[in-house]
Short mmCIF file of C-alpha atoms in Angstrom, two decimals:
data_model
loop_
_atom_site.label_atom_id
_atom_site.label_comp_id
_atom_site.label_asym_id
_atom_site.label_seq_id
_atom_site.Cartn_x
_atom_site.Cartn_y
_atom_site.Cartn_z
CA MET A 1280 0.00 0.00 -0.02
CA SER A 1281 1.08 3.64 -0.83
CA SER A 1282 1.10 6.55 1.71
CA SER A 1283 1.36 10.17 0.62
CA ARG A 1284 3.29 10.47 3.91
CA GLY A 1285 7.20 10.53 3.68
CA LYS A 1286 6.85 10.59 -0.05
CA THR A 1287 7.71 14.49 -0.35
CA SER A 1288 11.47 13.65 -1.01
CA MET A 1289 11.29 10.45 -3.18
CA ASP A 1290 12.24 11.08 -6.55
CA VAL A 1291 10.46 7.75 -7.73
CA ASP A 1292 7.51 6.06 -6.50
CA PRO A 1293 6.98 2.34 -6.84
CA LYS A 1294 3.25 2.88 -8.91
CA MET A 1295 4.07 5.58 -10.80
CA GLY A 1296 7.64 5.50 -12.03
CA PRO A 1297 10.15 8.61 -11.53
CA ARG A 1298 9.11 11.66 -11.31
CA SER A 1299 10.12 14.13 -14.18
CA GLU A 1300 11.88 17.05 -13.09
CA GLY A 1301 9.51 19.51 -13.44
CA GLU A 1302 6.19 17.59 -12.19
CA PRO A 1303 4.69 19.47 -9.43
CA MET A 1304 5.22 17.13 -5.49
CA HIS A 1305 1.46 17.87 -4.76
CA GLU A 1306 0.64 16.43 -7.78
CA ILE A 1307 2.15 13.28 -7.36
CA GLU A 1308 0.92 13.33 -3.72
CA THR A 1309 -2.67 13.89 -4.67
CA ALA A 1310 -1.55 10.61 -6.67
CA ALA A 1311 -0.68 8.49 -3.96
CA VAL A 1312 -3.66 9.11 -2.29
CA THR A 1313 -6.28 8.80 -5.06
CA HIS A 1314 -3.97 5.03 -5.65
CA GLU A 1315 -4.49 4.09 -1.55
CA LEU A 1316 -8.21 4.98 -1.50
CA ALA A 1317 -8.70 2.81 -4.78
CA PHE A 1318 -6.79 -0.28 -3.44
CA ASN A 1319 -8.78 0.19 0.10
CA ALA A 1320 -11.87 0.41 -2.35
CA ARG A 1321 -10.96 -2.73 -4.08
CA GLY A 1322 -10.35 -4.35 -0.50
CA LYS A 1323 -13.72 -3.17 1.11
CA GLN A 1324 -15.40 -4.79 -2.57
CA TRP A 1325 -13.42 -7.68 -2.08
CA ILE A 1326 -14.44 -8.13 1.65
CA GLN A 1327 -18.02 -7.45 0.87
CA LYS A 1328 -18.02 -10.11 -2.09
CA HIS A 1329 -16.39 -12.90 0.80
CA GLY A 1330 -17.90 -11.85 3.68
CA HIS A 1331 -21.53 -12.66 2.09
CA ILE A 1332 -20.11 -16.14 1.33
CA LEU A 1333 -18.48 -16.72 4.92
CA ALA A 1334 -21.46 -15.21 6.34
CA GLY A 1335 -23.56 -17.59 4.50
CA MET A 1336 -21.51 -20.44 6.27
CA ASN A 1337 -22.36 -19.04 9.51
CA LEU A 1338 -18.44 -17.94 10.04
CA GLU A 1339 -17.35 -14.91 11.84
CA THR A 1340 -16.58 -12.44 9.70
CA ARG A 1341 -16.43 -9.06 11.68
CA GLY A 1342 -12.66 -8.88 12.45
CA ILE A 1343 -11.11 -6.31 14.44
CA ARG A 1344 -14.12 -3.43 13.99
CA ARG A 1345 -15.65 -2.83 17.40
CA VAL A 1346 -18.86 -4.11 18.62
CA GLU A 1347 -20.93 -1.11 18.41
CA PRO A 1348 -23.24 -1.22 21.56
CA SER A 1349 -26.63 -1.69 19.91
CA GLU A 1350 -24.72 -4.91 18.50
CA ARG A 1351 -24.23 -6.65 21.93
CA HIS A 1352 -26.72 -9.67 22.87
CA SER A 1353 -28.82 -9.62 26.58
CA THR A 1354 -27.05 -11.45 29.72
CA LYS A 1355 -30.28 -13.14 30.51
CA ALA A 1356 -29.70 -16.43 29.27
CA LEU A 1357 -26.11 -17.33 31.61
CA GLY A 1358 -25.74 -13.88 32.91
CA TYR A 1359 -22.21 -13.78 34.19
CA THR A 1360 -22.09 -17.14 35.17
CA GLN A 1361 -20.82 -18.27 31.55
CA ILE A 1362 -17.52 -16.28 31.78
CA SER A 1363 -16.74 -18.44 35.02
CA VAL A 1364 -17.64 -21.52 32.77
CA LEU A 1365 -15.93 -20.23 29.54
CA TRP A 1366 -12.74 -19.63 31.72
CA PHE A 1367 -12.97 -23.37 33.30
CA SER A 1368 -13.38 -24.91 30.74
CA ILE A 1369 -10.91 -23.10 28.83
CA ASN A 1370 -8.13 -24.05 31.53
CA LEU A 1371 -9.41 -27.33 32.84
CA ALA A 1372 -6.82 -29.14 30.42
CA ALA A 1373 -3.75 -31.44 30.71
CA ASN A 1374 -1.25 -28.65 30.03
CA ASN A 1375 -1.87 -27.21 33.57
CA ILE A 1376 -1.22 -30.90 35.00
CA THR A 1377 1.87 -31.02 33.44
CA LEU A 1378 3.29 -27.64 34.61
CA GLY A 1379 1.94 -28.76 37.86
CA MET A 1380 4.64 -31.60 37.38
CA LEU A 1381 7.48 -29.44 36.92
CA GLY A 1382 7.54 -28.44 40.55
CA PRO A 1383 8.92 -31.79 42.24
CA THR A 1384 10.51 -33.09 38.72
CA VAL A 1385 12.58 -29.93 37.78
CA PHE A 1386 12.08 -27.61 40.89
CA HIS A 1387 12.44 -30.59 43.58
CA LEU A 1388 9.65 -28.55 45.58
CA SER A 1389 7.65 -30.99 48.22
CA PHE A 1390 4.15 -31.43 47.48
CA SER A 1391 3.27 -28.50 49.82
CA ASP A 1392 5.73 -26.10 48.88
CA ALA A 1393 5.08 -26.66 45.07
CA ALA A 1394 1.26 -26.45 45.54
CA LEU A 1395 1.30 -23.05 47.48
CA SER A 1396 3.62 -21.73 44.68
CA ALA A 1397 1.74 -23.01 42.22
CA VAL A 1398 -1.41 -21.82 43.46
CA PHE A 1399 -0.54 -18.35 45.11
CA GLY A 1400 1.64 -17.73 41.81
CA MET A 1401 -1.30 -18.32 39.30
CA LEU A 1402 -4.06 -16.53 41.90
CA VAL A 1403 -1.38 -13.13 40.78
CA GLY A 1404 -1.53 -14.09 37.17
CA CYS A 1405 -5.36 -14.23 37.40
CA LEU A 1406 -5.56 -10.92 37.88
CA PRO A 1407 -3.95 -8.95 35.31
CA VAL A 1408 -6.51 -11.04 33.40
CA ALA A 1409 -9.25 -10.23 35.23
CA TYR A 1410 -8.91 -6.70 34.77
CA MET A 1411 -7.97 -7.01 31.24
CA ALA A 1412 -11.92 -8.95 30.43
CA THR A 1413 -13.34 -6.13 31.54
CA PHE A 1414 -12.12 -3.91 28.38
CA GLY A 1415 -14.63 -6.36 26.52
CA PRO A 1416 -17.89 -5.24 27.08
CA ARG A 1417 -16.72 -1.87 28.42
CA SER A 1418 -15.10 -0.64 24.52
CA GLY A 1419 -16.16 -3.54 22.25
CA HIS A 1420 -12.89 -3.78 20.90
CA ARG A 1421 -10.33 -6.84 21.10
CA THR A 1422 -7.60 -6.68 23.50
CA LEU A 1423 -4.69 -5.90 21.15
CA VAL A 1424 -7.19 -2.98 19.32
CA PHE A 1425 -7.38 -1.53 23.23
CA ALA A 1426 -3.58 -2.21 23.05
CA ARG A 1427 -3.39 1.06 20.47
CA TYR A 1428 -4.96 2.95 22.92
CA ILE A 1429 -1.96 2.71 25.37
CA MET A 1430 0.93 2.17 23.00
CA GLY A 1431 -0.27 3.89 20.06
CA TYR A 1432 -0.77 2.96 16.38
CA TRP A 1433 2.90 1.78 15.69
CA PRO A 1434 4.26 0.58 19.01
CA ALA A 1435 0.93 -1.97 19.19
CA LYS A 1436 2.19 -3.69 16.53
CA LEU A 1437 5.26 -4.75 18.55
CA ILE A 1438 2.79 -6.06 20.97
CA VAL A 1439 0.65 -8.15 18.73
CA VAL A 1440 3.81 -9.96 17.32
CA LEU A 1441 4.50 -11.02 20.68
CA ASN A 1442 0.99 -11.62 21.72
CA LEU A 1443 1.08 -13.78 18.39
CA ILE A 1444 3.95 -15.76 19.83
CA VAL A 1445 2.66 -16.31 22.97
CA LEU A 1446 -0.51 -17.72 21.71
CA LEU A 1447 0.95 -19.98 19.26
CA GLY A 1448 3.58 -21.30 21.48
CA TYR A 1449 0.48 -21.92 24.10
CA ALA A 1450 -1.27 -23.63 21.26
CA LEU A 1451 2.02 -25.94 20.99
CA ILE A 1452 2.56 -27.28 24.01
CA ASP A 1453 -1.25 -28.49 24.37
CA ALA A 1454 -0.75 -29.82 20.67
CA VAL A 1455 1.93 -31.44 21.99
CA VAL A 1456 0.56 -32.85 25.16
CA ALA A 1457 -2.24 -34.41 23.44
CA GLY A 1458 -0.35 -35.85 20.85
CA GLN A 1459 2.15 -37.56 23.94
CA ILE A 1460 -0.90 -38.76 25.81
CA LEU A 1461 -3.14 -40.33 22.45
CA SER A 1462 0.60 -42.01 21.60
CA ALA A 1463 0.75 -43.37 25.29
CA VAL A 1464 -2.40 -44.54 25.48
CA SER A 1465 -2.32 -46.62 21.99
CA PRO A 1466 -1.37 -50.29 21.70
CA ASN A 1467 2.41 -50.38 21.64
CA GLY A 1468 2.46 -46.64 20.69
CA GLY A 1469 1.04 -47.69 17.66
CA LEU A 1470 -0.46 -44.30 17.07
CA SER A 1471 2.70 -41.47 17.34
CA VAL A 1472 2.73 -38.37 18.73
CA VAL A 1473 2.78 -36.44 15.51
CA VAL A 1474 -0.73 -38.21 14.35
CA GLY A 1475 -1.74 -36.78 17.97
CA ILE A 1476 -0.86 -33.65 17.38
CA ILE A 1477 -2.31 -33.46 13.27
CA ILE A 1478 -5.60 -34.78 14.96
CA VAL A 1479 -5.99 -32.27 17.67
CA ALA A 1480 -4.77 -29.55 15.37
CA VAL A 1481 -7.54 -30.66 12.91
CA ALA A 1482 -10.47 -30.47 15.23
CA THR A 1483 -9.16 -27.33 16.63
CA TRP A 1484 -8.94 -25.62 13.56
CA ALA A 1485 -12.66 -27.25 12.24
CA ILE A 1486 -14.35 -25.69 15.50
CA THR A 1487 -12.21 -21.99 15.75
CA THR A 1488 -13.03 -21.62 12.09
CA PHE A 1489 -16.70 -20.56 12.95
CA GLY A 1490 -15.70 -18.40 15.04
CA TYR A 1491 -17.17 -16.38 18.31
CA ARG A 1492 -20.89 -18.17 18.77
CA ILE A 1493 -19.26 -22.13 18.39
CA PHE A 1494 -16.42 -21.08 20.38
CA HIS A 1495 -18.60 -19.93 23.44
CA PHE A 1496 -21.24 -22.67 23.25
CA TYR A 1497 -18.22 -25.86 22.97
CA GLU A 1498 -16.91 -23.93 26.03
CA ARG A 1499 -19.98 -23.99 27.90
CA TYR A 1500 -20.06 -27.85 27.83
CA ALA A 1501 -16.20 -28.90 27.23
CA TRP A 1502 -15.66 -29.07 30.97
CA ILE A 1503 -18.50 -31.79 31.91
CA PRO A 1504 -16.16 -34.53 30.73
CA GLN A 1505 -12.93 -33.23 31.76
CA ILE A 1506 -13.73 -32.75 35.40
CA VAL A 1507 -15.01 -36.20 35.50
CA GLY A 1508 -11.58 -37.55 33.64
CA PHE A 1509 -9.80 -35.10 36.18
CA SER A 1510 -11.35 -36.45 39.19
CA ILE A 1511 -11.01 -39.99 38.35
CA LEU A 1512 -7.07 -39.72 37.67
CA ALA A 1513 -6.68 -37.51 41.19
CA GLY A 1514 -8.55 -40.75 42.55
CA VAL A 1515 -6.92 -43.81 40.85
CA SER A 1516 -3.49 -41.95 41.29
CA GLY A 1517 -3.78 -40.19 44.23
CA PRO A 1518 -2.37 -43.32 46.66
CA GLN A 1519 1.01 -42.90 44.78
CA TYR A 1520 1.27 -39.04 45.78
CA ASP A 1521 4.53 -38.46 48.09
CA MET A 1522 3.27 -35.84 50.39
CA ALA A 1523 6.30 -36.22 52.74
CA ALA A 1524 9.54 -35.92 50.99
CA PRO A 1525 10.82 -32.19 51.78
CA SER A 1526 12.10 -30.04 48.95
CA GLU A 1527 16.02 -30.35 48.34
CA GLY A 1528 18.85 -27.76 48.44
CA SER A 1529 20.07 -25.51 50.94
CA THR A 1530 17.58 -22.59 51.88
CA ARG A 1531 18.95 -20.30 50.13
CA THR A 1532 17.88 -22.84 47.00
CA GLN A 1533 14.75 -23.66 48.20
CA THR A 1534 13.45 -20.26 48.31
CA GLY A 1535 14.97 -19.39 45.00
CA ASP A 1536 13.21 -22.76 43.58
CA ARG A 1537 10.15 -22.01 44.69
CA LEU A 1538 10.19 -18.17 43.57
CA SER A 1539 11.35 -19.57 40.14
CA PHE A 1540 8.14 -21.68 40.67
CA PHE A 1541 5.87 -19.55 41.63
CA SER A 1542 6.91 -17.09 38.98
CA LEU A 1543 6.42 -20.28 36.20
CA CYS A 1544 2.68 -20.44 37.12
CA LEU A 1545 1.93 -16.78 37.42
CA SER A 1546 3.30 -16.69 33.55
CA ALA A 1547 0.80 -18.96 32.87
CA ALA A 1548 -1.81 -17.27 33.77
CA ILE A 1549 -1.06 -13.79 32.53
CA THR A 1550 -0.79 -15.18 29.63
CA TYR A 1551 -4.46 -14.77 29.01
CA ALA A 1552 -4.13 -10.87 29.82
CA GLY A 1553 -3.27 -10.62 25.88
CA ALA A 1554 -6.89 -12.06 24.80
CA GLY A 1555 -8.70 -11.53 28.03
CA ALA A 1556 -11.21 -8.77 26.06
CA ASP A 1557 -11.72 -11.11 22.91
CA PHE A 1558 -14.28 -13.27 23.99
CA PHE A 1559 -16.54 -10.52 25.95
CA VAL A 1560 -16.81 -7.96 23.44
CA TYR A 1561 -20.35 -8.89 22.86
CA TYR A 1562 -21.24 -8.09 26.48
CA PRO A 1563 -23.54 -5.06 26.90
CA GLU A 1564 -21.35 -2.51 27.40
CA GLU A 1565 -23.52 -1.20 30.62
CA ALA A 1566 -22.13 -4.96 32.52
CA PRO A 1567 -20.73 -4.10 35.85
CA ARG A 1568 -16.62 -4.19 35.68
CA TRP A 1569 -16.62 -5.92 39.06
CA LYS A 1570 -18.45 -8.96 37.69
CA VAL A 1571 -16.85 -9.59 34.75
CA PHE A 1572 -13.62 -9.49 36.93
CA VAL A 1573 -14.94 -11.89 39.99
CA ALA A 1574 -16.77 -14.10 37.03
CA THR A 1575 -13.05 -14.21 35.58
CA VAL A 1576 -10.97 -15.00 38.66
CA ALA A 1577 -12.93 -16.95 40.03
CA GLY A 1578 -13.31 -19.71 36.90
CA LEU A 1579 -9.53 -19.27 36.50
CA ALA A 1580 -7.99 -19.99 39.93
CA LEU A 1581 -10.78 -22.95 40.21
CA SER A 1582 -8.98 -24.59 37.06
CA PHE A 1583 -5.98 -23.85 37.46
CA THR A 1584 -5.79 -24.91 41.04
CA TYR A 1585 -7.39 -28.37 40.09
CA ALA A 1586 -5.24 -29.08 37.63
CA PHE A 1587 -2.04 -28.09 39.23
CA LEU A 1588 -2.73 -30.00 42.63
CA VAL A 1589 -3.14 -33.34 40.34
CA GLY A 1590 0.12 -32.54 38.80
CA ILE A 1591 2.34 -31.94 41.30
CA GLY A 1592 1.02 -35.10 42.96
CA LEU A 1593 1.69 -36.81 39.68
CA GLY A 1594 5.40 -35.38 39.94
CA SER A 1595 5.91 -36.37 43.49
CA GLY A 1596 5.34 -40.30 42.70
CA VAL A 1597 7.85 -39.98 39.98
CA ALA A 1598 10.53 -40.52 43.22
CA VAL A 1599 8.81 -43.47 44.88
CA ASP A 1600 7.25 -45.33 41.58
CA THR A 1601 9.68 -46.83 38.78
CA SER A 1602 7.21 -46.93 36.88
CA TRP A 1603 5.90 -43.66 37.00
CA ALA A 1604 9.41 -42.68 36.65
CA ARG A 1605 9.48 -44.33 33.13
CA ALA A 1606 6.65 -43.15 31.83
CA TYR A 1607 7.73 -39.64 32.73
CA ASP A 1608 11.09 -40.40 31.01
CA THR A 1609 9.13 -40.95 27.89
CA SER A 1610 6.96 -37.96 27.84
CA GLN A 1611 4.90 -35.99 30.43
CA GLY A 1612 1.83 -37.24 28.94
CA ALA A 1613 2.70 -40.75 28.85
CA LEU A 1614 2.78 -39.84 33.32
CA ILE A 1615 -0.77 -38.75 32.77
CA VAL A 1616 -1.56 -41.99 30.90
CA GLN A 1617 0.44 -44.21 33.84
CA GLY A 1618 -1.94 -42.64 36.47
CA PHE A 1619 -4.65 -44.09 35.14
CA GLU A 1620 -3.44 -47.58 34.45
CA PRO A 1621 -4.99 -49.44 37.21
CA LEU A 1622 -8.15 -49.07 35.33
CA GLY A 1623 -6.76 -50.95 32.55
CA THR A 1624 -9.12 -50.50 29.05
CA PHE A 1625 -11.56 -47.59 30.90
CA GLY A 1626 -8.57 -45.94 32.14
CA HIS A 1627 -6.86 -45.60 28.63
CA PHE A 1628 -10.19 -44.15 27.39
CA THR A 1629 -10.23 -41.79 30.29
CA SER A 1630 -6.79 -40.82 29.30
CA VAL A 1631 -8.35 -40.16 25.36
CA VAL A 1632 -11.09 -37.77 26.70
CA VAL A 1633 -8.41 -35.73 28.76
CA ALA A 1634 -6.22 -35.52 26.07
CA LEU A 1635 -9.04 -34.27 23.46
CA GLY A 1636 -9.96 -32.20 26.40
CA LEU A 1637 -7.16 -30.31 25.36
CA ILE A 1638 -9.05 -28.76 22.49
CA ALA A 1639 -10.86 -26.25 24.75
CA ASN A 1640 -7.32 -25.24 25.72
CA ILE A 1641 -5.98 -24.79 22.25
CA MET A 1642 -9.02 -22.90 20.64
CA PRO A 1643 -8.80 -19.52 22.70
CA PRO A 1644 -4.80 -18.99 21.41
CA ALA A 1645 -6.24 -19.98 17.71
CA TYR A 1646 -9.17 -17.74 17.87
CA SER A 1647 -7.57 -14.97 18.91
CA SER A 1648 -4.53 -15.66 16.79
CA GLY A 1649 -6.75 -15.38 13.70
CA ILE A 1650 -7.66 -11.61 14.85
CA ASP A 1651 -4.23 -10.13 15.98
CA PHE A 1652 -3.08 -11.30 12.60
CA GLN A 1653 -5.45 -8.44 11.47
CA ILE A 1654 -4.41 -6.01 13.83
CA LEU A 1655 -0.78 -6.24 12.17
CA GLY A 1656 -1.70 -3.53 9.83
CA LYS A 1657 -4.81 -2.39 7.12
CA ALA A 1658 -3.07 -5.17 4.22
CA PHE A 1659 -3.63 -7.80 7.03
CA ALA A 1660 -6.97 -6.52 8.25
CA LEU A 1661 -8.39 -7.32 3.93
CA VAL A 1662 -7.56 -11.21 4.83
CA PRO A 1663 -10.69 -12.50 6.41
CA ARG A 1664 -10.11 -14.43 9.98
CA VAL A 1665 -10.82 -17.65 9.11
CA VAL A 1666 -7.64 -17.30 7.03
CA TRP A 1667 -5.45 -16.33 9.63
CA ASN A 1668 -7.11 -18.85 11.66
CA LEU A 1669 -5.56 -21.49 9.38
CA VAL A 1670 -2.05 -19.98 9.00
CA GLY A 1671 -1.95 -19.71 13.02
CA VAL A 1672 -3.01 -23.53 13.26
CA ILE A 1673 -0.33 -24.42 10.54
CA ILE A 1674 2.46 -22.58 12.42
CA PHE A 1675 1.73 -23.92 15.73
CA THR A 1676 1.16 -27.57 14.23
CA VAL A 1677 4.77 -27.20 12.77
CA CYS A 1678 6.28 -25.97 15.96
CA ALA A 1679 4.52 -28.71 17.61
CA LEU A 1680 5.46 -31.74 15.52
CA ALA A 1681 9.76 -29.77 15.40
CA GLY A 1682 9.66 -29.67 19.54
CA ARG A 1683 7.94 -32.53 20.43
CA GLU A 1684 10.61 -34.64 22.25
CA HIS A 1685 11.38 -30.79 24.48
CA LEU A 1686 8.16 -29.96 26.00
CA ALA A 1687 9.76 -29.31 29.87
CA ALA A 1688 12.64 -27.04 28.43
CA ILE A 1689 9.48 -25.10 25.90
CA PHE A 1690 7.60 -24.81 29.04
CA THR A 1691 10.10 -23.76 32.08
CA ASN A 1692 11.89 -21.45 29.08
CA PHE A 1693 9.30 -19.99 26.44
CA LEU A 1694 6.56 -19.88 29.21
CA ALA A 1695 8.68 -17.66 31.48
CA ILE A 1696 9.71 -15.31 28.92
CA MET A 1697 6.52 -14.42 27.61
CA GLY A 1698 4.93 -13.66 31.08
CA TYR A 1699 7.78 -10.95 31.25
CA TRP A 1700 6.52 -8.92 28.58
CA LEU A 1701 2.72 -9.39 29.85
CA SER A 1702 3.65 -8.40 33.22
CA ILE A 1703 5.53 -4.89 31.77
CA PHE A 1704 2.22 -4.21 29.76
CA ILE A 1705 -0.27 -4.72 32.59
CA ALA A 1706 2.12 -1.92 34.61
CA ILE A 1707 1.62 0.84 31.19
CA THR A 1708 -1.87 0.00 30.94
CA LEU A 1709 -2.68 0.35 34.66
CA GLU A 1710 -0.80 3.69 34.98
CA GLU A 1711 -2.68 5.22 31.56
CA HIS A 1712 -5.89 4.19 32.87
CA LEU A 1713 -5.49 5.16 36.14
CA VAL A 1714 -3.73 7.90 36.20
CA PHE A 1715 -3.77 9.54 32.61
CA ARG A 1716 -6.99 8.55 31.59
CA ARG A 1717 -9.15 8.57 34.87
CA ARG A 1718 -11.20 11.95 34.11
CA ARG A 1719 -10.61 12.16 29.89
CA GLY A 1720 -11.15 8.54 29.26
CA PHE A 1721 -11.27 6.46 26.00
CA ASP A 1722 -12.56 7.68 22.61
CA TRP A 1723 -13.48 3.86 21.88
CA ALA A 1724 -14.58 5.31 17.99
CA ALA A 1725 -11.21 6.24 17.44
CA TRP A 1726 -9.57 3.31 17.30
CA ASP A 1727 -7.92 3.32 14.03
CA LYS A 1728 -7.48 7.33 13.60
CA ARG A 1729 -3.88 7.21 14.36
CA GLU A 1730 -4.11 11.02 15.20
CA SER A 1731 -6.05 10.04 17.96
CA LEU A 1732 -4.41 7.73 19.32
CA PRO A 1733 -1.08 8.16 21.74
CA VAL A 1734 1.91 8.99 19.94
CA GLY A 1735 3.43 5.86 21.94
CA ALA A 1736 7.09 7.38 22.66
CA ALA A 1737 6.87 7.08 26.43
CA ALA A 1738 5.22 3.93 26.20
CA LEU A 1739 7.72 1.77 24.12
CA ALA A 1740 10.76 3.61 26.30
CA ALA A 1741 9.32 2.12 29.37
CA PHE A 1742 8.14 -0.98 27.69
CA LEU A 1743 12.24 -1.61 26.87
CA VAL A 1744 13.13 -0.08 30.24
CA GLY A 1745 10.90 -2.79 31.98
CA TRP A 1746 12.50 -5.74 29.24
CA VAL A 1747 16.14 -4.71 30.44
CA GLY A 1748 14.84 -4.71 34.18
CA ALA A 1749 13.42 -8.45 33.57
CA ILE A 1750 16.51 -9.47 31.69
CA ILE A 1751 18.57 -8.88 34.11
CA SER A 1752 16.23 -10.66 37.02
CA MET A 1753 15.41 -13.83 34.53
CA ALA A 1754 16.42 -17.38 35.59
CA GLN A 1755 16.37 -20.06 33.07
CA VAL A 1756 18.25 -23.13 32.04
CA TRP A 1757 20.15 -21.22 29.40
CA TYR A 1758 20.68 -17.73 31.24
CA ILE A 1759 20.57 -16.47 34.99
CA GLY A 1760 20.43 -12.34 35.11
CA PRO A 1761 23.22 -10.87 38.10
CA LEU A 1762 20.17 -10.17 39.83
CA ALA A 1763 18.36 -13.40 40.03
CA LYS A 1764 22.27 -15.22 41.11
CA LEU A 1765 21.72 -13.47 44.19
CA VAL A 1766 19.40 -15.96 45.50
CA GLY A 1767 20.42 -19.82 45.68
CA ASP A 1768 22.47 -22.28 43.48
CA TYR A 1769 19.93 -21.87 40.45
CA GLY A 1770 19.01 -18.30 40.84
CA ALA A 1771 15.38 -16.93 41.43
CA ASP A 1772 13.16 -15.94 38.45
CA MET A 1773 12.28 -12.57 39.41
CA GLY A 1774 12.00 -10.69 35.73
CA ASN A 1775 8.20 -10.49 35.97
CA TYR A 1776 8.68 -8.22 39.15
CA VAL A 1777 11.12 -6.26 38.48
CA GLY A 1778 10.07 -5.50 34.66
CA PHE A 1779 6.93 -4.57 36.36
CA SER A 1780 8.24 -2.26 38.38
CA TRP A 1781 11.00 -0.24 36.28
CA ALA A 1782 8.05 -0.05 33.97
CA ALA A 1783 5.75 1.49 36.00
CA LEU A 1784 8.70 3.95 37.52
CA VAL A 1785 9.79 5.72 34.76
CA TYR A 1786 6.25 5.51 32.35
CA PRO A 1787 4.54 8.37 34.85
CA PRO A 1788 7.43 10.80 33.73
CA LEU A 1789 7.85 10.13 30.01
CA ARG A 1790 4.06 9.91 29.67
CA TYR A 1791 3.63 13.70 31.17
CA ALA A 1792 6.62 14.84 28.54
CA GLU A 1793 4.71 13.24 25.60
CA LEU A 1794 1.39 14.74 26.23
CA LYS A 1795 2.80 18.06 27.34
CA LYS A 1796 4.43 17.92 23.63
CA PHE A 1797 2.57 16.37 21.26
CA GLY A 1798 -1.15 16.40 23.46
CA ARG A 1799 -1.88 12.84 22.91
#
């Protein structure tokens, strides 16, 4: 797409050829604008033509346009219970069981230490998700369209790219866990992990392609077989949990391990913040924010707690049960199947149910990624969400196939790092909302008007400063920052907290200066 900006000093226009020496520049600018308008007009015609086709197939075609108050639905049917049910259904999934396993197996924590670290870390991570979810009904905008009001039009694109990495990375993890379970439960491992990943990916694509309505309908009931399966797993495997083994290492090392696992579970929860508003844009504008907030925290906290405790229990049993240790050496999904082993064939059937339940957890990132691609720019927005949805599914499937042997490494490294940028973004969002927008509020109709959005220099600078703080405070297998090294033998991951605080400290003065100079 050509733009009239920035061409006043150019001698060659890529669409109109070289400018003759005597040709007035304003004529070229006018022609460039004409070309851009023609491009947009053709794009709109294309959307209208194919949009009718997609709508006829009952596929969601809205894209990133605001959902106006007159287009919202009533909450009389399920009310705010649906919000809790949605989050509970999304999150009651086997990937969180495998995350819980890492407490005893990777961080060498006792059952009680791992449980306390996981639950309280998760609770802290749920708060930003609930906060972001409240902007769905209030604004009618998807989460990262709202990010333009915080970061500015251009810096928000960086946030979109990072969020796409989070969404597709999380879907990758889910697909690998599902593939591991399906492979482990098949006779003699006859079904490979590769085939299991593809089965789940295709099922996810088929459901998310239809959009918001089918997504909500599926999640309304997906939790039922999962809670049955999880309860059976807890009941049959519970006697093997090792509740007595203490945490390993010196006092300082244990402190570092507790904090690192706390941070990892916080990151697992906070990753939903990048899509928190996406699922509630059709709720009425006057929906009480506190109800959306409480319903979100309740749904996430209950599902996380149940899954984490089962996973921590399975992980604790690896040290005392040789069959569990062999299964864990094969894969974390195989350990889940081994937990069902006393039930024989019925246990295998339940394992399949648990594996397919991961579709409910893959659907949100797959759905939101299709929207986020469109936010990258006008050309991206011309491509329907269903196409981007397919692109996202292909990307995470290919990555899952490539990384299927390294699930624990992906969890402990990728997930924690992705939590850093969200913590930094939340710090900036809180201050912009509560300090700078407290009186003047937001103009929700200006989402695509660059001149009405913040310049973004202050937000981008604070974001980068926050990253510096996160880097020197992170503790990963491949890198331990100088601040993190101060705690224990393996460091303590403090990237979320230092990144948040550094960004929060520098943003207010930078934003005041930006407002004084630019007025927006």
